[in-house]
């Protein structure tokens, strides 16, 4: 019970950025990197700031630092050499502000005439969870030329890797409905569905599956299957190729990436509709070309 509570607490405190925040003994040495949109972004967090607040401050904003920050450099626009025609409609969205060219562009796996929209996400990310209803509605109305693909992030930490395996195991079982339910219990019931070892993660996830109509034997077979392991390897390659340092991360046709913070002009909160609009406009531009 103590171990489960500790894992649940960790789940609540983890930011959706590549480096999970550590408890800061004293500012400013171990203060998490502040979000760029905050007015006091260059100031050290106050002594009263809680770990949860600091986690939110370093949430999935790709501009928060690391490799994405390097790609947001103004020089990237010179490298990409985007002509005015490649900018999105009438200056509605700005390259380098609301979306970013991927340099180099990444290969996609869609048929001619199709445009790939790729989401790299984490089941326990609060911002991924908040985006889910918008993506669910968008998938019902998106243009037929858009092919939407979800890939779990594969950073080098046990919890996110355990959640990635859970995602692909449920997919292999044909129980995509349980992916939504897993996200739900993680965020509303603080059930991490990941342990401190592979065996413990399997047991917790197997219990979740059996409670939702999947036999323990079927779950174990899928969990250790070749297809799940192959998908995990591909997810790791994509995480590295796209240099993902924050989630949710959205890539359009392997040529552009954006996220809640970029779409929202530096603010992640309340920018879900804008993110969908940026994705639609990028995809439409790709389809025309």
PDB file of C-alpha atoms in Angstrom:
ATOM      1  CA  UNK A   1       0.000   0.000   0.000  1.00  0.00           C
ATOM      2  CA  UNK A   2       2.812   2.438   0.888  1.00  0.00           C
ATOM      3  CA  UNK A   3       4.569   1.658  -2.371  1.00  0.00           C
ATOM      4  CA  UNK A   4       1.354   2.269  -4.370  1.00  0.00           C
ATOM      5  CA  UNK A   5       0.765   5.583  -2.620  1.00  0.00           C
ATOM      6  CA  UNK A   6       4.342   6.619  -3.335  1.00  0.00           C
ATOM      7  CA  UNK A   7       3.905   5.778  -7.015  1.00  0.00           C
ATOM      8  CA  UNK A   8       0.641   7.697  -7.135  1.00  0.00           C
ATOM      9  CA  UNK A   9       2.335  10.716  -5.604  1.00  0.00           C
ATOM     10  CA  UNK A  10       5.098  10.488  -8.180  1.00  0.00           C
ATOM     11  CA  UNK A  11       2.527  10.298 -10.943  1.00  0.00           C
ATOM     12  CA  UNK A  12       0.890  13.505  -9.751  1.00  0.00           C
ATOM     13  CA  UNK A  13       4.192  15.361  -9.520  1.00  0.00           C
ATOM     14  CA  UNK A  14       5.746  14.221 -12.788  1.00  0.00           C
ATOM     15  CA  UNK A  15       5.745  16.899 -15.456  1.00  0.00           C
ATOM     16  CA  UNK A  16       5.250  15.989 -19.092  1.00  0.00           C
ATOM     17  CA  UNK A  17       8.782  17.035 -19.901  1.00  0.00           C
ATOM     18  CA  UNK A  18      11.708  14.721 -20.527  1.00  0.00           C
ATOM     19  CA  UNK A  19      13.383  15.341 -17.183  1.00  0.00           C
ATOM     20  CA  UNK A  20      10.967  14.765 -14.289  1.00  0.00           C
ATOM     21  CA  UNK A  21      11.360  17.435 -11.564  1.00  0.00           C
ATOM     22  CA  UNK A  22      13.303  16.482  -8.454  1.00  0.00           C
ATOM     23  CA  UNK A  23      12.366  17.794  -4.990  1.00  0.00           C
ATOM     24  CA  UNK A  24      14.359  21.051  -4.661  1.00  0.00           C
ATOM     25  CA  UNK A  25      16.319  21.235  -1.394  1.00  0.00           C
ATOM     26  CA  UNK A  26      17.000  24.926  -1.787  1.00  0.00           C
ATOM     27  CA  UNK A  27      16.481  27.426  -4.624  1.00  0.00           C
ATOM     28  CA  UNK A  28      17.839  28.273  -7.063  1.00  0.00           C
ATOM     29  CA  UNK A  29      20.236  25.376  -7.677  1.00  0.00           C
ATOM     30  CA  UNK A  30      17.675  22.637  -8.221  1.00  0.00           C
ATOM     31  CA  UNK A  31      14.707  24.740  -9.356  1.00  0.00           C
ATOM     32  CA  UNK A  32      13.029  23.316 -12.451  1.00  0.00           C
ATOM     33  CA  UNK A  33      13.373  25.224 -15.661  1.00  0.00           C
ATOM     34  CA  UNK A  34      10.552  27.817 -15.818  1.00  0.00           C
ATOM     35  CA  UNK A  35       8.015  27.866 -18.599  1.00  0.00           C
ATOM     36  CA  UNK A  36       8.803  30.547 -21.189  1.00  0.00           C
ATOM     37  CA  UNK A  37       5.309  32.019 -21.121  1.00  0.00           C
ATOM     38  CA  UNK A  38       5.378  32.948 -17.461  1.00  0.00           C
ATOM     39  CA  UNK A  39       5.961  36.675 -16.863  1.00  0.00           C
ATOM     40  CA  UNK A  40       8.638  35.926 -14.307  1.00  0.00           C
ATOM     41  CA  UNK A  41      10.302  33.233 -16.419  1.00  0.00           C
ATOM     42  CA  UNK A  42      13.808  34.334 -15.473  1.00  0.00           C
ATOM     43  CA  UNK A  43      13.118  34.509 -11.768  1.00  0.00           C
ATOM     44  CA  UNK A  44      13.853  31.652  -9.383  1.00  0.00           C
ATOM     45  CA  UNK A  45      10.713  30.047  -7.905  1.00  0.00           C
ATOM     46  CA  UNK A  46       9.768  31.238  -4.455  1.00  0.00           C
ATOM     47  CA  UNK A  47      10.481  29.122  -1.410  1.00  0.00           C
ATOM     48  CA  UNK A  48       6.725  28.608  -0.973  1.00  0.00           C
ATOM     49  CA  UNK A  49       6.248  27.179  -4.457  1.00  0.00           C
ATOM     50  CA  UNK A  50       5.090  23.580  -4.262  1.00  0.00           C
ATOM     51  CA  UNK A  51       6.540  20.705  -6.235  1.00  0.00           C
ATOM     52  CA  UNK A  52       3.284  20.430  -8.172  1.00  0.00           C
ATOM     53  CA  UNK A  53       3.476  24.098  -9.182  1.00  0.00           C
ATOM     54  CA  UNK A  54       7.070  23.628 -10.261  1.00  0.00           C
ATOM     55  CA  UNK A  55       6.068  20.560 -12.254  1.00  0.00           C
ATOM     56  CA  UNK A  56       3.399  22.591 -14.025  1.00  0.00           C
ATOM     57  CA  UNK A  57       5.963  25.311 -14.694  1.00  0.00           C
ATOM     58  CA  UNK A  58       8.128  22.812 -16.560  1.00  0.00           C
ATOM     59  CA  UNK A  59       5.254  20.997 -18.268  1.00  0.00           C
ATOM     60  CA  UNK A  60       5.149  19.906 -21.832  1.00  0.00           C
ATOM     61  CA  UNK A  61       6.091  23.252 -23.331  1.00  0.00           C
ATOM     62  CA  UNK A  62       8.645  22.454 -25.983  1.00  0.00           C
ATOM     63  CA  UNK A  63      10.053  25.949 -25.530  1.00  0.00           C
ATOM     64  CA  UNK A  64      10.962  25.156 -21.933  1.00  0.00           C
ATOM     65  CA  UNK A  65      14.471  24.213 -22.926  1.00  0.00           C
ATOM     66  CA  UNK A  66      16.539  21.367 -24.288  1.00  0.00           C
ATOM     67  CA  UNK A  67      16.572  20.215 -27.875  1.00  0.00           C
ATOM     68  CA  UNK A  68      13.267  21.881 -28.838  1.00  0.00           C
ATOM     69  CA  UNK A  69      14.602  25.227 -27.694  1.00  0.00           C
ATOM     70  CA  UNK A  70      17.559  24.790 -30.023  1.00  0.00           C
ATOM     71  CA  UNK A  71      15.199  24.110 -32.924  1.00  0.00           C
ATOM     72  CA  UNK A  72      13.219  27.266 -32.094  1.00  0.00           C
ATOM     73  CA  UNK A  73      16.266  29.404 -32.760  1.00  0.00           C
ATOM     74  CA  UNK A  74      15.716  32.138 -35.338  1.00  0.00           C
ATOM     75  CA  UNK A  75      18.545  30.675 -37.421  1.00  0.00           C
ATOM     76  CA  UNK A  76      16.385  27.620 -38.050  1.00  0.00           C
ATOM     77  CA  UNK A  77      14.074  29.696 -40.187  1.00  0.00           C
ATOM     78  CA  UNK A  78      17.064  30.627 -42.349  1.00  0.00           C
ATOM     79  CA  UNK A  79      18.066  26.966 -42.611  1.00  0.00           C
ATOM     80  CA  UNK A  80      14.527  25.912 -43.470  1.00  0.00           C
ATOM     81  CA  UNK A  81      14.233  28.842 -45.916  1.00  0.00           C
ATOM     82  CA  UNK A  82      10.465  28.769 -45.882  1.00  0.00           C
ATOM     83  CA  UNK A  83       9.130  30.828 -48.808  1.00  0.00           C
ATOM     84  CA  UNK A  84       6.159  33.121 -48.100  1.00  0.00           C
ATOM     85  CA  UNK A  85       3.868  30.654 -49.889  1.00  0.00           C
ATOM     86  CA  UNK A  86       4.745  28.000 -47.297  1.00  0.00           C
ATOM     87  CA  UNK A  87       3.624  30.198 -44.435  1.00  0.00           C
ATOM     88  CA  UNK A  88       0.123  29.412 -43.238  1.00  0.00           C
ATOM     89  CA  UNK A  89      -2.900  31.356 -44.471  1.00  0.00           C
ATOM     90  CA  UNK A  90      -2.628  35.100 -44.489  1.00  0.00           C
ATOM     91  CA  UNK A  91      -0.210  35.261 -41.600  1.00  0.00           C
ATOM     92  CA  UNK A  92      -2.729  33.522 -39.364  1.00  0.00           C
ATOM     93  CA  UNK A  93       0.039  31.325 -37.942  1.00  0.00           C
ATOM     94  CA  UNK A  94       3.725  32.148 -37.842  1.00  0.00           C
ATOM     95  CA  UNK A  95       6.539  29.710 -38.523  1.00  0.00           C
ATOM     96  CA  UNK A  96       8.885  29.668 -35.551  1.00  0.00           C
ATOM     97  CA  UNK A  97       6.080  30.877 -33.286  1.00  0.00           C
ATOM     98  CA  UNK A  98       2.984  28.681 -33.697  1.00  0.00           C
ATOM     99  CA  UNK A  99       4.698  25.811 -35.483  1.00  0.00           C
ATOM    100  CA  UNK A 100       8.226  24.812 -36.353  1.00  0.00           C
ATOM    101  CA  UNK A 101       9.741  23.241 -39.474  1.00  0.00           C
ATOM    102  CA  UNK A 102      11.404  19.892 -38.821  1.00  0.00           C
ATOM    103  CA  UNK A 103      14.992  19.961 -40.030  1.00  0.00           C
ATOM    104  CA  UNK A 104      15.609  17.479 -41.480  1.00  0.00           C
ATOM    105  CA  UNK A 105      12.105  16.371 -42.450  1.00  0.00           C
ATOM    106  CA  UNK A 106      11.173  12.890 -41.266  1.00  0.00           C
ATOM    107  CA  UNK A 107       9.807  10.046 -43.403  1.00  0.00           C
ATOM    108  CA  UNK A 108       6.162   9.071 -43.000  1.00  0.00           C
ATOM    109  CA  UNK A 109       4.288   5.862 -43.677  1.00  0.00           C
ATOM    110  CA  UNK A 110       1.091   6.996 -45.396  1.00  0.00           C
ATOM    111  CA  UNK A 111      -0.300   6.446 -48.881  1.00  0.00           C
ATOM    112  CA  UNK A 112       0.096   9.073 -51.630  1.00  0.00           C
ATOM    113  CA  UNK A 113      -2.402  11.867 -51.192  1.00  0.00           C
ATOM    114  CA  UNK A 114      -2.579  11.292 -47.443  1.00  0.00           C
ATOM    115  CA  UNK A 115      -1.150  13.559 -44.734  1.00  0.00           C
ATOM    116  CA  UNK A 116       0.134  12.058 -41.507  1.00  0.00           C
ATOM    117  CA  UNK A 117      -0.633  13.727 -38.192  1.00  0.00           C
ATOM    118  CA  UNK A 118       1.399  12.106 -35.436  1.00  0.00           C
ATOM    119  CA  UNK A 119       0.846  12.601 -31.725  1.00  0.00           C
ATOM    120  CA  UNK A 120       3.593  11.542 -29.346  1.00  0.00           C
ATOM    121  CA  UNK A 121       2.060  11.376 -25.892  1.00  0.00           C
ATOM    122  CA  UNK A 122       2.213   9.875 -22.406  1.00  0.00           C
ATOM    123  CA  UNK A 123      -0.759   8.168 -20.775  1.00  0.00           C
ATOM    124  CA  UNK A 124      -0.147   9.898 -17.438  1.00  0.00           C
ATOM    125  CA  UNK A 125       0.520  13.389 -18.842  1.00  0.00           C
ATOM    126  CA  UNK A 126      -2.172  15.795 -17.566  1.00  0.00           C
ATOM    127  CA  UNK A 127      -1.945  17.928 -20.701  1.00  0.00           C
ATOM    128  CA  UNK A 128      -2.281  14.870 -22.957  1.00  0.00           C
ATOM    129  CA  UNK A 129      -5.315  13.880 -20.896  1.00  0.00           C
ATOM    130  CA  UNK A 130      -6.778  17.371 -21.236  1.00  0.00           C
ATOM    131  CA  UNK A 131      -6.256  17.298 -24.999  1.00  0.00           C
ATOM    132  CA  UNK A 132      -7.993  13.912 -25.424  1.00  0.00           C
ATOM    133  CA  UNK A 133     -11.619  15.185 -25.708  1.00  0.00           C
ATOM    134  CA  UNK A 134     -10.547  17.671 -28.387  1.00  0.00           C
ATOM    135  CA  UNK A 135      -8.713  14.995 -30.382  1.00  0.00           C
ATOM    136  CA  UNK A 136     -11.658  12.633 -30.014  1.00  0.00           C
ATOM    137  CA  UNK A 137     -14.026  15.239 -31.464  1.00  0.00           C
ATOM    138  CA  UNK A 138     -11.528  16.226 -34.174  1.00  0.00           C
ATOM    139  CA  UNK A 139     -11.114  12.633 -35.363  1.00  0.00           C
ATOM    140  CA  UNK A 140     -14.844  12.548 -36.145  1.00  0.00           C
ATOM    141  CA  UNK A 141     -14.682  15.642 -38.353  1.00  0.00           C
ATOM    142  CA  UNK A 142     -11.098  15.737 -39.691  1.00  0.00           C
ATOM    143  CA  UNK A 143     -10.605  15.655 -43.465  1.00  0.00           C
ATOM    144  CA  UNK A 144     -10.374  12.162 -44.941  1.00  0.00           C
ATOM    145  CA  UNK A 145      -6.856  12.837 -46.233  1.00  0.00           C
ATOM    146  CA  UNK A 146      -5.495  13.065 -42.673  1.00  0.00           C
ATOM    147  CA  UNK A 147      -4.209   9.844 -41.146  1.00  0.00           C
ATOM    148  CA  UNK A 148      -3.852  10.194 -37.392  1.00  0.00           C
ATOM    149  CA  UNK A 149      -1.320   8.081 -35.490  1.00  0.00           C
ATOM    150  CA  UNK A 150      -0.545   7.971 -31.779  1.00  0.00           C
ATOM    151  CA  UNK A 151       2.830   6.909 -30.414  1.00  0.00           C
ATOM    152  CA  UNK A 152       3.689   6.687 -26.713  1.00  0.00           C
ATOM    153  CA  UNK A 153       6.816   8.581 -25.727  1.00  0.00           C
ATOM    154  CA  UNK A 154       9.810   6.379 -24.934  1.00  0.00           C
ATOM    155  CA  UNK A 155      12.055   8.379 -22.664  1.00  0.00           C
ATOM    156  CA  UNK A 156      14.538   6.455 -20.593  1.00  0.00           C
ATOM    157  CA  UNK A 157      12.560   6.027 -17.380  1.00  0.00           C
ATOM    158  CA  UNK A 158      10.647   2.963 -16.155  1.00  0.00           C
ATOM    159  CA  UNK A 159       7.218   4.556 -15.693  1.00  0.00           C
ATOM    160  CA  UNK A 160       6.880   5.972 -19.191  1.00  0.00           C
ATOM    161  CA  UNK A 161       8.236   2.767 -20.738  1.00  0.00           C
ATOM    162  CA  UNK A 162       5.749   0.715 -18.705  1.00  0.00           C
ATOM    163  CA  UNK A 163       2.920   2.927 -19.916  1.00  0.00           C
ATOM    164  CA  UNK A 164       4.117   2.609 -23.523  1.00  0.00           C
ATOM    165  CA  UNK A 165       4.026  -1.193 -23.213  1.00  0.00           C
ATOM    166  CA  UNK A 166       0.525  -0.996 -21.728  1.00  0.00           C
ATOM    167  CA  UNK A 167      -0.638   1.117 -24.679  1.00  0.00           C
ATOM    168  CA  UNK A 168       0.660  -1.332 -27.285  1.00  0.00           C
ATOM    169  CA  UNK A 169      -0.555  -4.369 -25.330  1.00  0.00           C
ATOM    170  CA  UNK A 170      -4.106  -3.015 -25.258  1.00  0.00           C
ATOM    171  CA  UNK A 171      -3.814  -2.151 -28.938  1.00  0.00           C
ATOM    172  CA  UNK A 172      -2.649  -5.714 -29.729  1.00  0.00           C
ATOM    173  CA  UNK A 173      -5.661  -7.068 -27.837  1.00  0.00           C
ATOM    174  CA  UNK A 174      -8.022  -4.877 -29.856  1.00  0.00           C
ATOM    175  CA  UNK A 175      -9.039  -3.031 -26.702  1.00  0.00           C
ATOM    176  CA  UNK A 176      -8.346   0.561 -27.681  1.00  0.00           C
ATOM    177  CA  UNK A 177     -11.281   1.503 -25.452  1.00  0.00           C
ATOM    178  CA  UNK A 178      -9.167   0.541 -22.451  1.00  0.00           C
ATOM    179  CA  UNK A 179      -6.495   3.060 -23.437  1.00  0.00           C
ATOM    180  CA  UNK A 180      -8.996   5.822 -22.659  1.00  0.00           C
ATOM    181  CA  UNK A 181      -9.991   4.054 -19.464  1.00  0.00           C
ATOM    182  CA  UNK A 182      -6.352   3.671 -18.396  1.00  0.00           C
ATOM    183  CA  UNK A 183      -5.848   7.409 -18.827  1.00  0.00           C
ATOM    184  CA  UNK A 184      -9.019   7.999 -16.844  1.00  0.00           C
ATOM    185  CA  UNK A 185      -7.983   5.916 -13.833  1.00  0.00           C
ATOM    186  CA  UNK A 186      -4.483   7.396 -13.841  1.00  0.00           C
ATOM    187  CA  UNK A 187      -5.820  10.917 -13.624  1.00  0.00           C
ATOM    188  CA  UNK A 188      -8.999  10.549 -11.606  1.00  0.00           C
ATOM    189  CA  UNK A 189      -8.066   7.704  -9.277  1.00  0.00           C
ATOM    190  CA  UNK A 190      -4.308   8.264  -9.158  1.00  0.00           C
ATOM    191  CA  UNK A 191      -3.583   4.673 -10.162  1.00  0.00           C
ATOM    192  CA  UNK A 192      -0.124   4.711 -11.786  1.00  0.00           C
ATOM    193  CA  UNK A 193      -0.481   1.275 -13.479  1.00  0.00           C
ATOM    194  CA  UNK A 194       3.297   1.041 -13.268  1.00  0.00           C
ATOM    195  CA  UNK A 195       5.510  -0.409 -10.566  1.00  0.00           C
ATOM    196  CA  UNK A 196       9.089  -0.252  -9.437  1.00  0.00           C
ATOM    197  CA  UNK A 197       9.999  -3.325 -11.495  1.00  0.00           C
ATOM    198  CA  UNK A 198       8.870  -4.919 -14.757  1.00  0.00           C
ATOM    199  CA  UNK A 199       7.186  -7.744 -12.845  1.00  0.00           C
ATOM    200  CA  UNK A 200       5.249  -5.316 -10.677  1.00  0.00           C
ATOM    201  CA  UNK A 201       4.173  -3.276 -13.715  1.00  0.00           C
ATOM    202  CA  UNK A 202       2.926  -6.436 -15.413  1.00  0.00           C
ATOM    203  CA  UNK A 203       0.956  -7.447 -12.322  1.00  0.00           C
ATOM    204  CA  UNK A 204      -0.679  -4.023 -11.928  1.00  0.00           C
ATOM    205  CA  UNK A 205      -1.556  -3.757 -15.606  1.00  0.00           C
ATOM    206  CA  UNK A 206      -2.773  -7.345 -15.744  1.00  0.00           C
ATOM    207  CA  UNK A 207      -5.090  -6.673 -12.804  1.00  0.00           C
ATOM    208  CA  UNK A 208      -6.449  -3.599 -14.584  1.00  0.00           C
ATOM    209  CA  UNK A 209      -7.061  -5.627 -17.752  1.00  0.00           C
ATOM    210  CA  UNK A 210      -8.790  -8.529 -15.983  1.00  0.00           C
ATOM    211  CA  UNK A 211     -11.079  -6.083 -14.198  1.00  0.00           C
ATOM    212  CA  UNK A 212     -12.126  -4.901 -17.648  1.00  0.00           C
ATOM    213  CA  UNK A 213     -12.848  -8.227 -19.312  1.00  0.00           C
ATOM    214  CA  UNK A 214      -9.417  -9.332 -20.563  1.00  0.00           C
ATOM    215  CA  UNK A 215      -8.119 -12.714 -19.435  1.00  0.00           C
ATOM    216  CA  UNK A 216      -4.822 -12.666 -17.532  1.00  0.00           C
ATOM    217  CA  UNK A 217      -3.355 -15.211 -19.953  1.00  0.00           C
ATOM    218  CA  UNK A 218      -4.301 -13.208 -23.054  1.00  0.00           C
ATOM    219  CA  UNK A 219      -2.873 -10.050 -21.534  1.00  0.00           C
ATOM    220  CA  UNK A 220       0.444 -11.747 -20.637  1.00  0.00           C
ATOM    221  CA  UNK A 221       0.791 -13.193 -24.151  1.00  0.00           C
ATOM    222  CA  UNK A 222       0.195  -9.832 -25.804  1.00  0.00           C
ATOM    223  CA  UNK A 223       2.398  -8.043 -23.262  1.00  0.00           C
ATOM    224  CA  UNK A 224       5.405 -10.155 -24.265  1.00  0.00           C
ATOM    225  CA  UNK A 225       4.528 -10.523 -27.942  1.00  0.00           C
ATOM    226  CA  UNK A 226       6.796  -9.792 -30.887  1.00  0.00           C
ATOM    227  CA  UNK A 227       4.418  -7.143 -32.229  1.00  0.00           C
ATOM    228  CA  UNK A 228       4.398  -5.192 -28.954  1.00  0.00           C
ATOM    229  CA  UNK A 229       8.191  -5.304 -28.714  1.00  0.00           C
ATOM    230  CA  UNK A 230       8.506  -4.195 -32.348  1.00  0.00           C
ATOM    231  CA  UNK A 231       6.126  -1.281 -31.745  1.00  0.00           C
ATOM    232  CA  UNK A 232       8.077  -0.232 -28.662  1.00  0.00           C
ATOM    233  CA  UNK A 233      11.282  -0.212 -30.691  1.00  0.00           C
ATOM    234  CA  UNK A 234       9.633   1.947 -33.339  1.00  0.00           C
ATOM    235  CA  UNK A 235       8.271   4.321 -30.668  1.00  0.00           C
ATOM    236  CA  UNK A 236      11.763   4.714 -29.258  1.00  0.00           C
ATOM    237  CA  UNK A 237      13.161   5.469 -32.706  1.00  0.00           C
ATOM    238  CA  UNK A 238      10.475   8.085 -33.343  1.00  0.00           C
ATOM    239  CA  UNK A 239      11.005   9.699 -29.943  1.00  0.00           C
ATOM    240  CA  UNK A 240      14.694  10.051 -30.774  1.00  0.00           C
ATOM    241  CA  UNK A 241      14.272  11.055 -34.417  1.00  0.00           C
ATOM    242  CA  UNK A 242      11.806  13.794 -33.558  1.00  0.00           C
ATOM    243  CA  UNK A 243      13.948  14.796 -30.555  1.00  0.00           C
ATOM    244  CA  UNK A 244      10.883  14.895 -28.336  1.00  0.00           C
ATOM    245  CA  UNK A 245      11.504  16.712 -25.064  1.00  0.00           C
ATOM    246  CA  UNK A 246       7.886  17.389 -24.136  1.00  0.00           C
ATOM    247  CA  UNK A 247       4.423  15.961 -24.721  1.00  0.00           C
ATOM    248  CA  UNK A 248       1.892  16.167 -26.247  1.00  0.00           C
ATOM    249  CA  UNK A 249       4.026  16.629 -29.362  1.00  0.00           C
ATOM    250  CA  UNK A 250       2.241  16.934 -32.716  1.00  0.00           C
ATOM    251  CA  UNK A 251       4.016  16.382 -36.045  1.00  0.00           C
ATOM    252  CA  UNK A 252       2.419  17.027 -39.428  1.00  0.00           C
ATOM    253  CA  UNK A 253       3.641  14.977 -42.399  1.00  0.00           C
ATOM    254  CA  UNK A 254       7.121  14.738 -40.932  1.00  0.00           C
ATOM    255  CA  UNK A 255       7.748  18.387 -41.889  1.00  0.00           C
ATOM    256  CA  UNK A 256       6.368  20.481 -39.019  1.00  0.00           C
ATOM    257  CA  UNK A 257       5.826  20.135 -35.302  1.00  0.00           C
ATOM    258  CA  UNK A 258       3.733  22.066 -32.840  1.00  0.00           C
ATOM    259  CA  UNK A 259       2.293  21.735 -29.349  1.00  0.00           C
ATOM    260  CA  UNK A 260      -0.086  23.431 -26.948  1.00  0.00           C
ATOM    261  CA  UNK A 261       2.370  26.166 -26.016  1.00  0.00           C
ATOM    262  CA  UNK A 262       3.323  27.050 -29.575  1.00  0.00           C
ATOM    263  CA  UNK A 263      -0.246  27.021 -30.832  1.00  0.00           C
ATOM    264  CA  UNK A 264      -1.271  29.145 -27.872  1.00  0.00           C
ATOM    265  CA  UNK A 265       1.336  31.866 -28.443  1.00  0.00           C
ATOM    266  CA  UNK A 266       3.355  30.769 -25.433  1.00  0.00           C
ATOM    267  CA  UNK A 267       0.476  29.584 -23.246  1.00  0.00           C
ATOM    268  CA  UNK A 268      -0.421  25.924 -22.911  1.00  0.00           C
ATOM    269  CA  UNK A 269      -3.571  26.388 -20.871  1.00  0.00           C
ATOM    270  CA  UNK A 270      -6.718  26.771 -22.930  1.00  0.00           C
ATOM    271  CA  UNK A 271      -4.949  26.405 -26.279  1.00  0.00           C
ATOM    272  CA  UNK A 272      -6.455  23.061 -27.357  1.00  0.00           C
ATOM    273  CA  UNK A 273      -8.718  24.601 -30.030  1.00  0.00           C
ATOM    274  CA  UNK A 274      -5.825  26.611 -31.434  1.00  0.00           C
ATOM    275  CA  UNK A 275      -3.667  23.499 -31.605  1.00  0.00           C
ATOM    276  CA  UNK A 276      -6.344  21.684 -33.609  1.00  0.00           C
ATOM    277  CA  UNK A 277      -6.624  24.699 -35.938  1.00  0.00           C
ATOM    278  CA  UNK A 278      -2.850  24.814 -36.529  1.00  0.00           C
ATOM    279  CA  UNK A 279      -2.801  21.077 -37.272  1.00  0.00           C
ATOM    280  CA  UNK A 280      -5.695  21.417 -39.731  1.00  0.00           C
ATOM    281  CA  UNK A 281      -4.066  24.309 -41.562  1.00  0.00           C
ATOM    282  CA  UNK A 282      -0.665  22.598 -41.755  1.00  0.00           C
ATOM    283  CA  UNK A 283      -2.291  19.408 -43.031  1.00  0.00           C
ATOM    284  CA  UNK A 284      -4.338  21.326 -45.617  1.00  0.00           C
ATOM    285  CA  UNK A 285      -1.188  23.082 -46.829  1.00  0.00           C
ATOM    286  CA  UNK A 286       0.578  19.729 -47.189  1.00  0.00           C
ATOM    287  CA  UNK A 287      -2.401  18.229 -48.999  1.00  0.00           C
ATOM    288  CA  UNK A 288      -2.446  21.059 -51.530  1.00  0.00           C
ATOM    289  CA  UNK A 289       1.208  20.446 -52.306  1.00  0.00           C
TER     290      UNK A 289
END
